[in-house]
RNA sequence: GGCGAUGUAGCUCAACUGGUUAGAGCAUUCGGUUCAUACCCGAAAGGUUACUGGUUCGAUUCCAGUCAUCGCUACCA
């Protein structure tokens, strides 16, 4: 039976454009996975859309003097445009302001309410009369009761970092208009997460296949104890409560957002003219639901969202897996438009190709820990991997066919020679390995193995030297080139999930009539392109010049400076480590036995370029020291010198030689200088 | 503050439940080759696995502590 999957990527918040960090965490990995699974014949629906409610949107809209609706319309389009540029293909890119979504969200609420998993309760909250709205904690400003800082936020003091209860804040003012808010009683509804923790824990305990970081993190959260959580707020923008006398109250955005996964699937079903089709994915238990997210979303998708699903009567499929990625930063710091620490995506695509960036991100994806985008890395991935290894292997082979085989892929002999058979075996092994990487969300390793295949091709090509056999052994030459095109077919195919556009283009260059994504994965090993006439052969990946990358780096730094952001420390500023560290007392210092030693003999250690073996005299005693100073001193120039050594250092073995102490030297970058006494003094003298 | 993660070659990362000499790629140096996008192929060099202690015949791996970096801490999506 066909594998059936419903894959989602976290719904981006329609409050601004998304950046590389988002792409690397939740979207590109999902797109690669979906493309791979489709090649394997899986029946998949890939869902995403914009999350369009919540306070930040209302505030941003106000700032721009447009309605929230106009505001999210704008960003829905902007974000969709970005996904198109990245060639991330959702079956449906919906939105949470769709009427279907309102209906379904209210249904979710009512079901939970009936099961007593949502309960109302009264709370005190600041209300700003001039803004005519209740204020979320973080929008109340005031004086911190702990440190007296006068610009503390209601949830946290920005100066001392303490956690605050908004009610203990002194001299509160409205964070939006600065007028004095009043305390009002208001009724809110709370999700009773604590009542579901046993059920959630039981459910999670079965998730043996989840990523370890996800499962341990979530289960420890449950162990710490779940608390009820407010799901409503006083606002006009959002899904209204489906109860009487609750005007001005909407469901909190986090409550309605994940429900979007289902409501958008419904929108999709309607769009394709089969309104019940969504049930195959959400109600049929054979379908696996997978949520690709960034790590910041783990609690929502592994606790809150399953809890919402458990409280329903429909019997929706629970998440089968939640592949969460870590963060993708820009050279060590989170992307931040307000700090000028960002890359303008529109601008980016005027100069670079989609597949270059897809590859660069995938090859460096934050699968197990945070990772970085750097311009240098991007250039390196593009030039030395895509262009030099992958692109060049393709090009040298195809150019050869054009020149010497009349643009037609030569036939391979019925029985291949030994080197080709060995290379084929290796290539087939790589295909299997790449397949399992894609299955395990290891795009990064898959990229590496794709390049391994490219290297395999180049190695084979070099060892066969078809440019020589062309004259000496034309049959062998034809076999070589024929087999290289077989390798290129593999290469195009296995790289398709990551670089779909280039792979498809390459596939067509080889003269294939069938589109690459119509070939099932289990047939790929039998592909034998021969007799095809090449079509539209062209360079796949252009190189990126150093000057251009430097210009990008300069632009980034300039933007950062303009925004008043902190410029990253220039590595050229200082090579010496700052003179600081833990403070020691005099007793600690006295533990060191520092002595003057006279160097009697010095010789280089044969197998080391850094170490010198010294014989020194310390007050009549002779010792052997190993010192890492060979790059800075010739053995001869050391003989007779007085130096300072640590005499009571525990002896250590370096390169098989015992070192009974340590010679002191000062170091700054590449400069190194030995310490010695200012005047002549006998060896063995104590240093204090 | 609490919880968690991470720290391995100049850079980016590997190393299943502890087990020969800690591995790749990029960058570097040297050599080869000329079909190709000045590419490719080969070789070399490069490490006190953050630090300190413990368990063990044996620790990058397990434990404790220290330092550093980062994340989450749920009315910031």
Short mmCIF file of C-alpha atoms in Angstrom, two decimals, chain A residues 2-8 30-47 89-92 265 268 281 287-288 290:
data_model
loop_
_atom_site.label_atom_id
_atom_site.label_comp_id
_atom_site.label_asym_id
_atom_site.label_seq_id
_atom_site.Cartn_x
_atom_site.Cartn_y
_atom_site.Cartn_z
CA UNK A 2 1.10 3.51 -0.71
CA UNK A 3 2.52 5.37 2.24
CA UNK A 4 0.26 8.26 3.11
CA UNK A 5 1.61 11.38 4.77
CA UNK A 6 0.42 14.75 5.84
CA UNK A 7 3.39 17.05 6.20
CA UNK A 8 3.21 20.52 7.65
CA UNK A 30 10.20 19.65 4.96
CA UNK A 31 10.34 20.42 1.26
CA UNK A 32 13.32 18.10 0.78
CA UNK A 33 11.60 15.36 2.74
CA UNK A 34 8.38 15.73 0.77
CA UNK A 35 10.14 15.70 -2.59
CA UNK A 36 12.04 12.59 -1.57
CA UNK A 37 8.92 10.81 -0.36
CA UNK A 38 7.11 11.69 -3.56
CA UNK A 39 9.89 10.06 -5.58
CA UNK A 40 9.18 7.01 -3.47
CA UNK A 41 5.57 7.09 -4.49
CA UNK A 42 4.10 8.32 -1.20
CA UNK A 43 0.71 9.98 -1.20
CA UNK A 44 1.44 13.32 0.45
CA UNK A 45 -0.23 16.58 1.18
CA UNK A 46 2.16 19.34 2.20
CA UNK A 47 0.46 22.09 4.17
CA UNK A 89 6.14 23.87 -2.96
CA UNK A 90 3.21 23.50 -0.62
CA UNK A 91 0.08 21.85 -1.88
CA UNK A 92 -1.74 24.57 -0.11
CA UNK A 265 -6.11 20.92 4.57
CA UNK A 268 -7.02 22.45 -0.02
CA UNK A 281 -5.22 12.56 5.90
CA UNK A 287 -1.90 8.47 7.48
CA UNK A 288 1.14 9.79 9.30
CA UNK A 290 4.44 15.14 10.56
#
